Amino acid sequence: MSISDTIASIGVIILLIAFVLNLFKKVSAESRTYTLLNFIGAATCGYASYLISFYPFVVLEGIWAAFALLSFLKVPRGTSNKK
């Protein structure tokens, strides 16, 4: 497995953790935890895509990461994770 595969796998795992936590109502889609996991996962996947020069995914993951970061910065500290 190449380094870009490892990085991409880590990013995907982080995104899936956020998805599953939200699906089972452990975190709200508006929580800081969820938005931070989405930012880290998307940024990691975007970087891995950059390493292999797959630019459509760099754009997709870059936009995903940017919106997740904006959402993270808007959510007040102390916001409950649960729905």
mmCIF file of N, CA and C in Angstrom:
data_model
loop_
_atom_site.group_PDB
_atom_site.id
_atom_site.type_symbol
_atom_site.label_atom_id
_atom_site.label_comp_id
_atom_site.label_asym_id
_atom_site.label_seq_id
_atom_site.Cartn_x
_atom_site.Cartn_y
_atom_site.Cartn_z
ATOM 1 N N MET A 1 0.848 -1.176 0.000
ATOM 2 C CA MET A 1 0.000 0.000 0.000
ATOM 3 C C MET A 1 0.894 1.239 0.000
ATOM 4 N N SER A 2 0.596 2.166 -0.881
ATOM 5 C CA SER A 2 1.400 3.384 -0.977
ATOM 6 C C SER A 2 1.007 4.369 0.125
ATOM 7 N N ILE A 3 1.833 5.381 0.306
ATOM 8 C CA ILE A 3 1.555 6.399 1.318
ATOM 9 C C ILE A 3 0.254 7.136 1.005
ATOM 10 N N SER A 4 -0.012 7.392 -0.278
ATOM 11 C CA SER A 4 -1.254 8.086 -0.637
ATOM 12 C C SER A 4 -2.466 7.205 -0.336
ATOM 13 N N ASP A 5 -2.323 5.884 -0.521
ATOM 14 C CA ASP A 5 -3.412 4.967 -0.163
ATOM 15 C C ASP A 5 -3.675 4.991 1.337
ATOM 16 N N THR A 6 -2.613 5.015 2.109
ATOM 17 C CA THR A 6 -2.750 5.046 3.563
ATOM 18 C C THR A 6 -3.423 6.336 4.017
ATOM 19 N N ILE A 7 -2.977 7.457 3.469
ATOM 20 C CA ILE A 7 -3.566 8.753 3.825
ATOM 21 C C ILE A 7 -5.044 8.787 3.435
ATOM 22 N N ALA A 8 -5.356 8.336 2.236
ATOM 23 C CA ALA A 8 -6.745 8.316 1.775
ATOM 24 C C ALA A 8 -7.602 7.415 2.662
ATOM 25 N N SER A 9 -7.066 6.272 3.044
ATOM 26 C CA SER A 9 -7.809 5.344 3.898
ATOM 27 C C SER A 9 -8.126 5.970 5.250
ATOM 28 N N ILE A 10 -7.173 6.677 5.813
ATOM 29 C CA ILE A 10 -7.396 7.357 7.089
ATOM 30 C C ILE A 10 -8.502 8.407 6.936
ATOM 31 N N GLY A 11 -8.446 9.189 5.864
ATOM 32 C CA GLY A 11 -9.473 10.201 5.612
ATOM 33 C C GLY A 11 -10.855 9.603 5.461
ATOM 34 N N VAL A 12 -10.950 8.523 4.714
ATOM 35 C CA VAL A 12 -12.234 7.861 4.500
ATOM 36 C C VAL A 12 -12.770 7.296 5.814
ATOM 37 N N ILE A 13 -11.897 6.710 6.625
ATOM 38 C CA ILE A 13 -12.323 6.175 7.925
ATOM 39 C C ILE A 13 -12.888 7.288 8.805
ATOM 40 N N ILE A 14 -12.227 8.436 8.814
ATOM 41 C CA ILE A 14 -12.712 9.571 9.605
ATOM 42 C C ILE A 14 -14.083 10.024 9.118
ATOM 43 N N LEU A 15 -14.258 10.125 7.796
ATOM 44 C CA LEU A 15 -15.555 10.521 7.240
ATOM 45 C C LEU A 15 -16.634 9.498 7.588
ATOM 46 N N LEU A 16 -16.297 8.228 7.516
ATOM 47 C CA LEU A 16 -17.275 7.183 7.851
ATOM 48 C C LEU A 16 -17.629 7.185 9.332
ATOM 49 N N ILE A 17 -16.665 7.473 10.186
ATOM 50 C CA ILE A 17 -16.952 7.579 11.618
ATOM 51 C C ILE A 17 -17.968 8.696 11.858
ATOM 52 N N ALA A 18 -17.754 9.847 11.227
ATOM 53 C CA ALA A 18 -18.701 10.959 11.377
ATOM 54 C C ALA A 18 -20.084 10.553 10.884
ATOM 55 N N PHE A 19 -20.140 9.890 9.744
ATOM 56 C CA PHE A 19 -21.413 9.467 9.167
ATOM 57 C C PHE A 19 -22.148 8.502 10.093
ATOM 58 N N VAL A 20 -21.444 7.498 10.596
ATOM 59 C CA VAL A 20 -22.072 6.491 11.453
ATOM 60 C C VAL A 20 -22.517 7.110 12.785
ATOM 61 N N LEU A 21 -21.681 7.961 13.365
ATOM 62 C CA LEU A 21 -22.077 8.635 14.612
ATOM 63 C C LEU A 21 -23.346 9.455 14.426
ATOM 64 N N ASN A 22 -23.444 10.126 13.296
ATOM 65 C CA ASN A 22 -24.645 10.905 13.007
ATOM 66 C C ASN A 22 -25.838 9.997 12.728
ATOM 67 N N LEU A 23 -25.622 8.944 11.981
ATOM 68 C CA LEU A 23 -26.688 8.016 11.632
ATOM 69 C C LEU A 23 -27.323 7.392 12.879
ATOM 70 N N PHE A 24 -26.480 7.057 13.859
ATOM 71 C CA PHE A 24 -26.982 6.453 15.093
ATOM 72 C C PHE A 24 -27.273 7.490 16.181
ATOM 73 N N LYS A 25 -27.339 8.760 15.758
ATOM 74 C CA LYS A 25 -27.728 9.856 16.634
ATOM 75 C C LYS A 25 -26.821 10.034 17.858
ATOM 76 N N LYS A 26 -25.549 9.747 17.669
ATOM 77 C CA LYS A 26 -24.559 9.987 18.721
ATOM 78 C C LYS A 26 -24.031 11.411 18.654
ATOM 79 N N VAL A 27 -24.036 11.978 17.445
ATOM 80 C CA VAL A 27 -23.676 13.390 17.259
ATOM 81 C C VAL A 27 -24.666 14.008 16.280
ATOM 82 N N SER A 28 -24.905 15.278 16.467
ATOM 83 C CA SER A 28 -25.770 16.028 15.568
ATOM 84 C C SER A 28 -24.946 16.529 14.384
ATOM 85 N N ALA A 29 -25.583 16.664 13.249
ATOM 86 C CA ALA A 29 -24.897 17.193 12.063
ATOM 87 C C ALA A 29 -24.466 18.643 12.284
ATOM 88 N N GLU A 30 -25.031 19.294 13.280
ATOM 89 C CA GLU A 30 -24.673 20.684 13.582
ATOM 90 C C GLU A 30 -23.631 20.795 14.686
ATOM 91 N N SER A 31 -23.163 19.677 15.214
ATOM 92 C CA SER A 31 -22.222 19.716 16.339
ATOM 93 C C SER A 31 -20.802 20.003 15.863
ATOM 94 N N ARG A 32 -20.002 20.489 16.802
ATOM 95 C CA ARG A 32 -18.592 20.754 16.504
ATOM 96 C C ARG A 32 -17.841 19.459 16.207
ATOM 97 N N THR A 33 -18.185 18.392 16.897
ATOM 98 C CA THR A 33 -17.524 17.101 16.667
ATOM 99 C C THR A 33 -17.732 16.636 15.237
ATOM 100 N N TYR A 34 -18.981 16.660 14.788
ATOM 101 C CA TYR A 34 -19.317 16.197 13.442
ATOM 102 C C TYR A 34 -18.635 17.053 12.374
ATOM 103 N N THR A 35 -18.711 18.363 12.532
ATOM 104 C CA THR A 35 -18.121 19.232 11.513
ATOM 105 C C THR A 35 -16.593 19.139 11.514
ATOM 106 N N LEU A 36 -16.000 18.956 12.695
ATOM 107 C CA LEU A 36 -14.542 18.802 12.750
ATOM 108 C C LEU A 36 -14.106 17.498 12.099
ATOM 109 N N LEU A 37 -14.827 16.412 12.369
ATOM 110 C CA LEU A 37 -14.506 15.133 11.723
ATOM 111 C C LEU A 37 -14.641 15.247 10.209
ATOM 112 N N ASN A 38 -15.669 15.943 9.741
ATOM 113 C CA ASN A 38 -15.843 16.128 8.299
ATOM 114 C C ASN A 38 -14.701 16.959 7.709
ATOM 115 N N PHE A 39 -14.286 17.990 8.414
ATOM 116 C CA PHE A 39 -13.181 18.812 7.921
ATOM 117 C C PHE A 39 -11.893 17.991 7.823
ATOM 118 N N ILE A 40 -11.555 17.298 8.901
ATOM 119 C CA ILE A 40 -10.313 16.518 8.919
ATOM 120 C C ILE A 40 -10.350 15.413 7.864
ATOM 121 N N GLY A 41 -11.471 14.698 7.780
ATOM 122 C CA GLY A 41 -11.587 13.616 6.805
ATOM 123 C C GLY A 41 -11.503 14.113 5.369
ATOM 124 N N ALA A 42 -12.228 15.183 5.067
ATOM 125 C CA ALA A 42 -12.234 15.720 3.709
ATOM 126 C C ALA A 42 -10.868 16.299 3.338
ATOM 127 N N ALA A 43 -10.249 17.012 4.270
ATOM 128 C CA ALA A 43 -8.924 17.582 3.996
ATOM 129 C C ALA A 43 -7.896 16.475 3.766
ATOM 130 N N THR A 44 -7.990 15.413 4.547
ATOM 131 C CA THR A 44 -7.069 14.290 4.398
ATOM 132 C C THR A 44 -7.262 13.600 3.049
ATOM 133 N N CYS A 45 -8.511 13.366 2.679
ATOM 134 C CA CYS A 45 -8.804 12.754 1.375
ATOM 135 C C CYS A 45 -8.372 13.678 0.232
ATOM 136 N N GLY A 46 -8.582 14.965 0.396
ATOM 137 C CA GLY A 46 -8.162 15.926 -0.619
ATOM 138 C C GLY A 46 -6.659 15.922 -0.816
ATOM 139 N N TYR A 47 -5.926 15.842 0.291
ATOM 140 C CA TYR A 47 -4.466 15.788 0.205
ATOM 141 C C TYR A 47 -4.005 14.506 -0.494
ATOM 142 N N ALA A 48 -4.632 13.394 -0.141
ATOM 143 C CA ALA A 48 -4.289 12.117 -0.789
ATOM 144 C C ALA A 48 -4.576 12.185 -2.288
ATOM 145 N N SER A 49 -5.668 12.820 -2.661
ATOM 146 C CA SER A 49 -6.012 12.969 -4.081
ATOM 147 C C SER A 49 -4.982 13.853 -4.794
ATOM 148 N N TYR A 50 -4.517 14.878 -4.103
ATOM 149 C CA TYR A 50 -3.482 15.746 -4.662
ATOM 150 C C TYR A 50 -2.194 14.955 -4.912
ATOM 151 N N LEU A 51 -1.855 14.080 -3.978
ATOM 152 C CA LEU A 51 -0.621 13.291 -4.115
ATOM 153 C C LEU A 51 -0.629 12.416 -5.356
ATOM 154 N N ILE A 52 -1.807 11.973 -5.780
ATOM 155 C CA ILE A 52 -1.883 11.122 -6.980
ATOM 156 C C ILE A 52 -2.370 11.911 -8.201
ATOM 157 N N SER A 53 -2.445 13.232 -8.051
ATOM 158 C CA SER A 53 -2.844 14.144 -9.137
ATOM 159 C C SER A 53 -4.245 13.860 -9.676
ATOM 160 N N PHE A 54 -5.152 13.492 -8.778
ATOM 161 C CA PHE A 54 -6.541 13.274 -9.172
ATOM 162 C C PHE A 54 -7.337 14.520 -8.794
ATOM 163 N N TYR A 55 -7.270 15.513 -9.670
ATOM 164 C CA TYR A 55 -7.747 16.848 -9.354
ATOM 165 C C TYR A 55 -9.255 16.995 -9.196
ATOM 166 N N PRO A 56 -10.094 16.213 -9.872
ATOM 167 C CA PRO A 56 -11.530 16.337 -9.588
ATOM 168 C C PRO A 56 -11.849 16.078 -8.108
ATOM 169 N N PHE A 57 -11.160 15.111 -7.500
ATOM 170 C CA PHE A 57 -11.384 14.837 -6.084
ATOM 171 C C PHE A 57 -10.724 15.879 -5.201
ATOM 172 N N VAL A 58 -9.642 16.471 -5.656
ATOM 173 C CA VAL A 58 -9.027 17.567 -4.904
ATOM 174 C C VAL A 58 -10.045 18.699 -4.776
ATOM 175 N N VAL A 59 -10.718 19.007 -5.872
ATOM 176 C CA VAL A 59 -11.735 20.067 -5.860
ATOM 177 C C VAL A 59 -12.903 19.676 -4.955
ATOM 178 N N LEU A 60 -13.433 18.461 -5.145
ATOM 179 C CA LEU A 60 -14.562 17.993 -4.340
ATOM 180 C C LEU A 60 -14.231 18.021 -2.853
ATOM 181 N N GLU A 61 -13.129 17.420 -2.483
ATOM 182 C CA GLU A 61 -12.765 17.334 -1.071
ATOM 183 C C GLU A 61 -12.358 18.701 -0.512
ATOM 184 N N GLY A 62 -11.764 19.530 -1.355
ATOM 185 C CA GLY A 62 -11.417 20.885 -0.920
ATOM 186 C C GLY A 62 -12.646 21.706 -0.586
ATOM 187 N N ILE A 63 -13.660 21.607 -1.422
ATOM 188 C CA ILE A 63 -14.914 22.325 -1.156
ATOM 189 C C ILE A 63 -15.590 21.749 0.082
ATOM 190 N N TRP A 64 -15.618 20.420 0.195
ATOM 191 C CA TRP A 64 -16.197 19.758 1.369
ATOM 192 C C TRP A 64 -15.485 20.232 2.639
ATOM 193 N N ALA A 65 -14.154 20.235 2.617
ATOM 194 C CA ALA A 65 -13.376 20.657 3.780
ATOM 195 C C ALA A 65 -13.630 22.126 4.107
ATOM 196 N N ALA A 66 -13.712 22.970 3.091
ATOM 197 C CA ALA A 66 -13.928 24.403 3.322
ATOM 198 C C ALA A 66 -15.280 24.650 3.996
ATOM 199 N N PHE A 67 -16.328 24.006 3.501
ATOM 200 C CA PHE A 67 -17.643 24.199 4.104
ATOM 201 C C PHE A 67 -17.719 23.591 5.498
ATOM 202 N N ALA A 68 -17.053 22.465 5.705
ATOM 203 C CA ALA A 68 -17.025 21.862 7.041
ATOM 204 C C ALA A 68 -16.292 22.771 8.022
ATOM 205 N N LEU A 69 -15.194 23.380 7.586
ATOM 206 C CA LEU A 69 -14.459 24.298 8.448
ATOM 207 C C LEU A 69 -15.293 25.530 8.768
ATOM 208 N N LEU A 70 -15.962 26.082 7.762
ATOM 209 C CA LEU A 70 -16.825 27.236 8.010
ATOM 210 C C LEU A 70 -17.924 26.889 9.004
ATOM 211 N N SER A 71 -18.514 25.725 8.847
ATOM 212 C CA SER A 71 -19.552 25.283 9.763
ATOM 213 C C SER A 71 -18.984 25.088 11.169
ATOM 214 N N PHE A 72 -17.800 24.501 11.268
ATOM 215 C CA PHE A 72 -17.156 24.293 12.567
ATOM 216 C C PHE A 72 -16.926 25.625 13.277
ATOM 217 N N LEU A 73 -16.467 26.610 12.534
ATOM 218 C CA LEU A 73 -16.179 27.917 13.136
ATOM 219 C C LEU A 73 -17.446 28.658 13.558
ATOM 220 N N LYS A 74 -18.580 28.354 12.936
ATOM 221 C CA LYS A 74 -19.846 29.006 13.276
ATOM 222 C C LYS A 74 -20.522 28.403 14.504
ATOM 223 N N VAL A 75 -20.257 27.117 14.781
ATOM 224 C CA VAL A 75 -20.928 26.436 15.890
ATOM 225 C C VAL A 75 -20.315 26.910 17.206
ATOM 226 N N PRO A 76 -21.141 27.421 18.112
ATOM 227 C CA PRO A 76 -20.600 27.890 19.390
ATOM 228 C C PRO A 76 -20.009 26.741 20.209
ATOM 229 N N ARG A 77 -18.961 27.039 20.947
ATOM 230 C CA ARG A 77 -18.365 26.023 21.836
ATOM 231 C C ARG A 77 -19.393 25.601 22.865
ATOM 232 N N GLY A 78 -19.321 24.331 23.224
ATOM 233 C CA GLY A 78 -20.251 23.823 24.224
ATOM 234 C C GLY A 78 -21.564 23.344 23.647
ATOM 235 N N THR A 79 -21.709 23.380 22.305
ATOM 236 C CA THR A 79 -22.933 22.900 21.676
ATOM 237 C C THR A 79 -23.014 21.392 21.852
ATOM 238 N N SER A 80 -24.159 20.928 22.270
ATOM 239 C CA SER A 80 -24.353 19.502 22.523
ATOM 240 C C SER A 80 -24.131 18.698 21.255
ATOM 241 N N ASN A 81 -23.491 17.538 21.411
ATOM 242 C CA ASN A 81 -23.251 16.651 20.288
ATOM 243 C C ASN A 81 -24.482 15.844 19.918
ATOM 244 N N LYS A 82 -25.312 15.555 20.902
ATOM 245 C CA LYS A 82 -26.456 14.679 20.641
ATOM 246 C C LYS A 82 -27.633 15.468 20.109
ATOM 247 N N LYS A 83 -28.466 14.754 19.341
ATOM 248 C CA LYS A 83 -29.680 15.360 18.796
ATOM 249 C C LYS A 83 -30.725 15.470 19.861
#
